[in-house]
Amino acid sequence: MRVLLTGSTGWLGRYLAPMLRARGHEVTGLDVAPGSDTQVVGSVADRALVERTMLSHGIEGVIHAAALHKPDIIRHPRQAFIDINATGTLNLLEQAVAAGVDRFVFTSTTSLMITQAIRDETATEAVWLDEDSGPLAPRNIYGVTKRAAEEVCRLVHAETGLPIVILRTARFFPEDDDTHRDLSGENMKANEFLNRRLTVEDCAAAHVAALEKAPAIGFGTYLVSAPTPFARSDAAELKRDARAVIARYFPDGADLYAARGWHLPDSIGRVYDAARIEVDLGFRCATDFAAILSALRDGRPMPFEHDAGYVSPALQDGF
């Protein structure tokens, strides 16, 4: 299949493009920054460029991973988020329909599910989040424009029948968190595999699965995160004493962490439940918290990427 991959030079794109080619797909990359997997340099906000790319490369499927992200809020005005995240998605969808594309995968984010109250952890128990959670009230322009793009996807599918799969991805960035400094970046990432993270490799694999299953799905929205070990019945205790809950599931976890000089979370305020994508698409992330502890137990490197100094290629190019 001839696939248009937007965001091909970015963190996800550098893993996704080779994975698509390994599955026998012909990949055309589009990104604002040049790269080895990017054949077209430009923005999805450029409607004429999107049209030319679709037609000249005979595109049959689209994976739309390009976006401005939360850290970009300090660098770009709100209008840029609207132009790229919302209007850019509309451009791709409408030109995909015009070009006869038969499937479309949109990279969304779990961030749009996090209200200010959820972020502030005001609830008395951990908030259990899945595709039915709501009402949605994104707390910043990133989440607002991703939510708008999801609604554009829904509308275009309803009007044209274009098969579309939306993937609300949990965290998979390699750099340190831009708001929390109480733990080392690697320790924090390891903890998040309990409730809100996945590897970039698993994220890429989810996109490949979505591309291949989109015609059978028709339209679907899926949360993508490492499978949580917890049950909904753990929610109250997770907020009150997460370490006790973790100890029941992983009796040697505290000792393994202590040997590394790491700390388990005292409290967990939210849990992402990615069960639906496993049922509908047959996809399950390969790396979970058990894999983290296995690596600690065996003295192997962590099974996830951590690069505190990572800078996106777009930022390096001054975009």
PDB file of N, CA, C and O in Angstrom, residues 134 150-151 172 178:
ATOM      1  N   GLY A 134     -15.693  10.995  30.109  1.00  0.00           N
ATOM      2  CA  GLY A 134     -16.108  12.335  29.735  1.00  0.00           C
ATOM      3  C   GLY A 134     -16.989  12.931  30.828  1.00  0.00           C
ATOM      4  O   GLY A 134     -17.201  12.308  31.869  1.00  0.00           O
ATOM      5  N   GLU A 150     -10.367  15.439  16.116  1.00  0.00           N
ATOM      6  CA  GLU A 150     -11.126  14.193  16.255  1.00  0.00           C
ATOM      7  C   GLU A 150     -12.554  14.371  15.735  1.00  0.00           C
ATOM      8  O   GLU A 150     -13.099  13.488  15.056  1.00  0.00           O
ATOM      9  N   GLU A 151     -13.168  15.498  16.066  1.00  0.00           N
ATOM     10  CA  GLU A 151     -14.537  15.740  15.615  1.00  0.00           C
ATOM     11  C   GLU A 151     -14.610  15.911  14.098  1.00  0.00           C
ATOM     12  O   GLU A 151     -15.588  15.486  13.463  1.00  0.00           O
ATOM     13  N   PHE A 172       4.837   8.876  25.220  1.00  0.00           N
ATOM     14  CA  PHE A 172       5.941   8.075  24.691  1.00  0.00           C
ATOM     15  C   PHE A 172       7.139   8.948  24.328  1.00  0.00           C
ATOM     16  O   PHE A 172       8.078   8.486  23.694  1.00  0.00           O
ATOM     17  N   ASP A 178       8.142  18.090  31.329  1.00  0.00           N
ATOM     18  CA  ASP A 178       8.416  19.527  31.407  1.00  0.00           C
ATOM     19  C   ASP A 178       7.757  20.206  32.606  1.00  0.00           C
ATOM     20  O   ASP A 178       7.862  21.420  32.771  1.00  0.00           O
TER      21      ASP A 178
END
